Amino acid sequence: MKLIYFNADYVVNIHDKILHLSGGIYGVKNIGNIDSPLNHIQNDDYYPTFEEKLTHLVFCINKFHGFNDGNKRASIGIGAFFLEVNGLDIIVDKFIIEMENIAVLVADNVIDKDLLQEIIYSLVNEIDYNEALKLKIINALLQLKEEDRPNAEGPEFYKDLW
């Protein structure tokens, strides 16, 4: 399968559309941090599989802050676009839903690039995460301090909201 790649203009447009829908500060902070992964993923010696290319793209957009704001959201949108243009539109919704939480954990250094690659491989190729991968994700979450864990307040948090 010959893959379809795109340039930084597409990435900036996707980012701007996401910010238009969800708010944030527009602008490119460092175009090199956007352009570089787009070029690197085209090198099959470094990234021979589709999943490795997608992982590198999502990871770099998320972590290297090419934009003033919305880097996590952009990493999800650009990953979804890469899936879409390469004929994997059937899993785009699943990818977006799953990556909403994963992108935050990548940005917070809870999920490293290797674990992200396992997650992306599973999203592309499997119906659900296998048990070993689920355990890796749980173990990564357990490394968080109690106060940084999602819903660390538990049900008590919601009692005074009504």
PDB file of C-alpha atoms in Angstrom:
ATOM      1  CA  MET A   1       0.000   0.000   0.000  1.00  0.00           C
ATOM      2  CA  LYS A   2       1.400   3.365  -1.015  1.00  0.00           C
ATOM      3  CA  LEU A   3       0.864   5.798   1.824  1.00  0.00           C
ATOM      4  CA  ILE A   4      -0.373   9.336   1.392  1.00  0.00           C
ATOM      5  CA  TYR A   5       1.537  12.030   3.254  1.00  0.00           C
ATOM      6  CA  PHE A   6       0.775  15.707   3.696  1.00  0.00           C
ATOM      7  CA  ASN A   7       2.688  18.863   4.474  1.00  0.00           C
ATOM      8  CA  ALA A   8       2.714  21.337   7.351  1.00  0.00           C
ATOM      9  CA  ASP A   9       0.010  23.474   5.711  1.00  0.00           C
ATOM     10  CA  TYR A  10      -2.499  20.657   6.254  1.00  0.00           C
ATOM     11  CA  VAL A  11      -1.388  20.281   9.863  1.00  0.00           C
ATOM     12  CA  VAL A  12      -1.775  24.002  10.555  1.00  0.00           C
ATOM     13  CA  ASN A  13      -5.225  23.991   8.915  1.00  0.00           C
ATOM     14  CA  ILE A  14      -6.329  21.012  11.019  1.00  0.00           C
ATOM     15  CA  HIS A  15      -5.008  22.695  14.153  1.00  0.00           C
ATOM     16  CA  ASP A  16      -6.799  25.953  13.342  1.00  0.00           C
ATOM     17  CA  LYS A  17     -10.071  24.145  12.635  1.00  0.00           C
ATOM     18  CA  ILE A  18      -9.813  22.337  15.988  1.00  0.00           C
ATOM     19  CA  LEU A  19      -9.228  25.640  17.786  1.00  0.00           C
ATOM     20  CA  HIS A  20     -12.131  27.230  15.937  1.00  0.00           C
ATOM     21  CA  LEU A  21     -14.380  24.478  17.315  1.00  0.00           C
ATOM     22  CA  SER A  22     -12.953  24.202  20.823  1.00  0.00           C
ATOM     23  CA  GLY A  23     -11.181  27.464  21.584  1.00  0.00           C
ATOM     24  CA  GLY A  24      -7.602  28.334  22.327  1.00  0.00           C
ATOM     25  CA  ILE A  25      -4.691  30.484  21.260  1.00  0.00           C
ATOM     26  CA  TYR A  26      -3.942  30.359  17.540  1.00  0.00           C
ATOM     27  CA  GLY A  27      -0.464  30.415  16.109  1.00  0.00           C
ATOM     28  CA  VAL A  28       2.572  28.346  15.266  1.00  0.00           C
ATOM     29  CA  LYS A  29       5.338  28.481  17.838  1.00  0.00           C
ATOM     30  CA  ASN A  30       7.904  26.431  15.901  1.00  0.00           C
ATOM     31  CA  ILE A  31       7.184  25.242  12.348  1.00  0.00           C
ATOM     32  CA  GLY A  32      10.220  22.939  12.492  1.00  0.00           C
ATOM     33  CA  ASN A  33       8.531  20.898  15.218  1.00  0.00           C
ATOM     34  CA  ILE A  34       5.608  20.397  12.847  1.00  0.00           C
ATOM     35  CA  ASP A  35       7.511  19.891   9.608  1.00  0.00           C
ATOM     36  CA  SER A  36      10.190  17.558  10.979  1.00  0.00           C
ATOM     37  CA  PRO A  37       7.952  14.612  11.978  1.00  0.00           C
ATOM     38  CA  LEU A  38       6.053  14.954   8.695  1.00  0.00           C
ATOM     39  CA  ASN A  39       9.329  14.408   6.847  1.00  0.00           C
ATOM     40  CA  HIS A  40      10.671  11.715   9.182  1.00  0.00           C
ATOM     41  CA  ILE A  41       7.634   9.463   8.874  1.00  0.00           C
ATOM     42  CA  GLN A  42       8.301   9.200   5.139  1.00  0.00           C
ATOM     43  CA  ASN A  43      11.597   7.423   5.843  1.00  0.00           C
ATOM     44  CA  ASP A  44      10.835   3.700   5.821  1.00  0.00           C
ATOM     45  CA  ASP A  45      14.247   2.896   7.314  1.00  0.00           C
ATOM     46  CA  TYR A  46      13.264   4.631  10.553  1.00  0.00           C
ATOM     47  CA  TYR A  47       9.520   4.047  10.485  1.00  0.00           C
ATOM     48  CA  PRO A  48       8.832   0.948   8.375  1.00  0.00           C
ATOM     49  CA  THR A  49       5.231   0.311   9.467  1.00  0.00           C
ATOM     50  CA  PHE A  50       2.126   2.442   9.282  1.00  0.00           C
ATOM     51  CA  GLU A  51       1.683   2.170  13.067  1.00  0.00           C
ATOM     52  CA  GLU A  52       5.232   3.411  13.684  1.00  0.00           C
ATOM     53  CA  LYS A  53       4.665   6.371  11.372  1.00  0.00           C
ATOM     54  CA  LEU A  54       1.369   7.225  13.071  1.00  0.00           C
ATOM     55  CA  THR A  55       2.937   6.884  16.514  1.00  0.00           C
ATOM     56  CA  HIS A  56       5.824   9.198  15.651  1.00  0.00           C
ATOM     57  CA  LEU A  57       3.483  11.771  14.151  1.00  0.00           C
ATOM     58  CA  VAL A  58       1.096  11.788  17.126  1.00  0.00           C
ATOM     59  CA  PHE A  59       3.913  11.737  19.694  1.00  0.00           C
ATOM     60  CA  CYS A  60       5.861  14.602  18.107  1.00  0.00           C
ATOM     61  CA  ILE A  61       2.872  16.884  17.601  1.00  0.00           C
ATOM     62  CA  ASN A  62       1.817  16.197  21.189  1.00  0.00           C
ATOM     63  CA  LYS A  63       5.202  16.622  22.876  1.00  0.00           C
ATOM     64  CA  PHE A  64       7.232  19.096  20.835  1.00  0.00           C
ATOM     65  CA  HIS A  65       4.783  22.010  21.053  1.00  0.00           C
ATOM     66  CA  GLY A  66       4.860  23.331  17.527  1.00  0.00           C
ATOM     67  CA  PHE A  67       1.731  25.344  18.318  1.00  0.00           C
ATOM     68  CA  ASN A  68       1.013  27.983  20.941  1.00  0.00           C
ATOM     69  CA  ASP A  69      -1.972  25.975  22.172  1.00  0.00           C
ATOM     70  CA  GLY A  70      -3.904  22.830  21.351  1.00  0.00           C
ATOM     71  CA  ASN A  71      -0.963  20.491  20.775  1.00  0.00           C
ATOM     72  CA  LYS A  72      -2.691  17.471  22.346  1.00  0.00           C
ATOM     73  CA  ARG A  73      -5.892  18.130  20.424  1.00  0.00           C
ATOM     74  CA  ALA A  74      -3.906  18.674  17.230  1.00  0.00           C
ATOM     75  CA  SER A  75      -2.014  15.401  17.713  1.00  0.00           C
ATOM     76  CA  ILE A  76      -5.321  13.534  17.812  1.00  0.00           C
ATOM     77  CA  GLY A  77      -6.775  15.400  14.824  1.00  0.00           C
ATOM     78  CA  ILE A  78      -3.661  14.971  12.718  1.00  0.00           C
ATOM     79  CA  GLY A  79      -3.449  11.283  13.623  1.00  0.00           C
ATOM     80  CA  ALA A  80      -7.097  10.883  12.599  1.00  0.00           C
ATOM     81  CA  PHE A  81      -6.398  12.706   9.329  1.00  0.00           C
ATOM     82  CA  PHE A  82      -3.439  10.407   8.599  1.00  0.00           C
ATOM     83  CA  LEU A  83      -5.725   7.410   9.145  1.00  0.00           C
ATOM     84  CA  GLU A  84      -8.436   8.944   6.949  1.00  0.00           C
ATOM     85  CA  VAL A  85      -6.268   9.827   3.958  1.00  0.00           C
ATOM     86  CA  ASN A  86      -4.738   6.358   4.042  1.00  0.00           C
ATOM     87  CA  GLY A  87      -8.051   4.523   3.837  1.00  0.00           C
ATOM     88  CA  LEU A  88      -8.499   3.657   7.504  1.00  0.00           C
ATOM     89  CA  ASP A  89     -11.514   5.905   8.008  1.00  0.00           C
ATOM     90  CA  ILE A  90     -13.396   3.013   9.611  1.00  0.00           C
ATOM     91  CA  ILE A  91     -11.310   3.388  12.786  1.00  0.00           C
ATOM     92  CA  VAL A  92     -11.094   7.195  12.944  1.00  0.00           C
ATOM     93  CA  ASP A  93     -13.920   7.556  15.500  1.00  0.00           C
ATOM     94  CA  LYS A  94     -12.425   4.829  17.696  1.00  0.00           C
ATOM     95  CA  PHE A  95      -8.998   6.469  17.421  1.00  0.00           C
ATOM     96  CA  ILE A  96     -10.310   9.887  18.433  1.00  0.00           C
ATOM     97  CA  ILE A  97     -12.281   8.557  21.399  1.00  0.00           C
ATOM     98  CA  GLU A  98      -9.430   6.431  22.750  1.00  0.00           C
ATOM     99  CA  MET A  99      -6.769   9.055  22.157  1.00  0.00           C
ATOM    100  CA  GLU A 100      -8.593  11.761  24.130  1.00  0.00           C
ATOM    101  CA  ASN A 101      -7.310  10.294  27.386  1.00  0.00           C
ATOM    102  CA  ILE A 102      -4.108   8.843  25.985  1.00  0.00           C
ATOM    103  CA  ALA A 103      -2.944  12.211  24.587  1.00  0.00           C
ATOM    104  CA  VAL A 104      -3.101  13.779  28.044  1.00  0.00           C
ATOM    105  CA  LEU A 105      -1.116  10.902  29.516  1.00  0.00           C
ATOM    106  CA  VAL A 106       1.513  11.222  26.782  1.00  0.00           C
ATOM    107  CA  ALA A 107       1.838  14.961  27.423  1.00  0.00           C
ATOM    108  CA  ASP A 108       2.202  14.279  31.157  1.00  0.00           C
ATOM    109  CA  ASN A 109       4.950  11.667  30.580  1.00  0.00           C
ATOM    110  CA  VAL A 110       2.801   8.868  31.979  1.00  0.00           C
ATOM    111  CA  ILE A 111       2.723   7.033  28.642  1.00  0.00           C
ATOM    112  CA  ASP A 112       6.033   6.934  26.788  1.00  0.00           C
ATOM    113  CA  LYS A 113       6.495   6.531  23.051  1.00  0.00           C
ATOM    114  CA  ASP A 114       6.916   2.744  23.242  1.00  0.00           C
ATOM    115  CA  LEU A 115       3.645   2.269  25.114  1.00  0.00           C
ATOM    116  CA  LEU A 116       1.948   4.738  22.776  1.00  0.00           C
ATOM    117  CA  GLN A 117       3.092   2.609  19.848  1.00  0.00           C
ATOM    118  CA  GLU A 118       1.566  -0.500  21.438  1.00  0.00           C
ATOM    119  CA  ILE A 119      -1.688   1.376  21.993  1.00  0.00           C
ATOM    120  CA  ILE A 120      -1.777   2.680  18.430  1.00  0.00           C
ATOM    121  CA  TYR A 121      -0.949  -0.759  17.032  1.00  0.00           C
ATOM    122  CA  SER A 122      -3.876  -2.160  19.006  1.00  0.00           C
ATOM    123  CA  LEU A 123      -6.239   0.612  17.866  1.00  0.00           C
ATOM    124  CA  VAL A 124      -5.367  -0.022  14.231  1.00  0.00           C
ATOM    125  CA  ASN A 125      -5.272  -3.820  14.288  1.00  0.00           C
ATOM    126  CA  GLU A 126      -7.399  -5.157  17.158  1.00  0.00           C
ATOM    127  CA  ILE A 127     -10.980  -4.832  18.322  1.00  0.00           C
ATOM    128  CA  ASP A 128      -9.914  -4.111  21.909  1.00  0.00           C
ATOM    129  CA  TYR A 129      -6.709  -3.809  23.898  1.00  0.00           C
ATOM    130  CA  ASN A 130      -5.321  -7.205  24.876  1.00  0.00           C
ATOM    131  CA  GLU A 131      -4.942  -8.020  28.561  1.00  0.00           C
ATOM    132  CA  ALA A 132      -1.177  -7.430  28.605  1.00  0.00           C
ATOM    133  CA  LEU A 133      -1.611  -3.959  27.126  1.00  0.00           C
ATOM    134  CA  LYS A 134      -4.398  -3.133  29.582  1.00  0.00           C
ATOM    135  CA  LEU A 135      -2.055  -4.064  32.430  1.00  0.00           C
ATOM    136  CA  LYS A 136       0.708  -1.848  31.012  1.00  0.00           C
ATOM    137  CA  ILE A 137      -1.689   1.095  30.848  1.00  0.00           C
ATOM    138  CA  ILE A 138      -2.904   0.434  34.408  1.00  0.00           C
ATOM    139  CA  ASN A 139       0.685   0.186  35.658  1.00  0.00           C
ATOM    140  CA  ALA A 140       1.526   3.483  33.961  1.00  0.00           C
ATOM    141  CA  LEU A 141      -1.471   5.108  35.652  1.00  0.00           C
ATOM    142  CA  LEU A 142      -0.427   3.693  39.017  1.00  0.00           C
ATOM    143  CA  GLN A 143       2.819   5.622  38.704  1.00  0.00           C
ATOM    144  CA  LEU A 144       0.854   8.850  39.067  1.00  0.00           C
ATOM    145  CA  LYS A 145       0.753  10.466  42.461  1.00  0.00           C
ATOM    146  CA  GLU A 146      -2.649  10.105  44.092  1.00  0.00           C
ATOM    147  CA  GLU A 147      -3.520  13.787  43.615  1.00  0.00           C
ATOM    148  CA  ASP A 148      -2.691  13.639  39.899  1.00  0.00           C
ATOM    149  CA  ARG A 149      -4.840  10.595  39.133  1.00  0.00           C
ATOM    150  CA  PRO A 150      -8.027  11.131  37.166  1.00  0.00           C
ATOM    151  CA  ASN A 151     -11.007  11.373  39.510  1.00  0.00           C
ATOM    152  CA  ALA A 152      -8.678  11.258  42.503  1.00  0.00           C
ATOM    153  CA  GLU A 153     -11.543  12.779  44.507  1.00  0.00           C
ATOM    154  CA  GLY A 154     -13.818   9.865  43.712  1.00  0.00           C
ATOM    155  CA  PRO A 155     -17.557  10.156  44.205  1.00  0.00           C
ATOM    156  CA  GLU A 156     -17.057  12.705  47.001  1.00  0.00           C
ATOM    157  CA  PHE A 157     -16.122  15.281  44.380  1.00  0.00           C
ATOM    158  CA  TYR A 158     -19.625  15.289  42.917  1.00  0.00           C
ATOM    159  CA  LYS A 159     -21.675  15.519  46.125  1.00  0.00           C
ATOM    160  CA  ASP A 160     -21.685  19.323  46.395  1.00  0.00           C
ATOM    161  CA  LEU A 161     -22.283  20.055  42.728  1.00  0.00           C
ATOM    162  CA  TRP A 162     -26.122  19.808  42.872  1.00  0.00           C
TER     163      TRP A 162
END
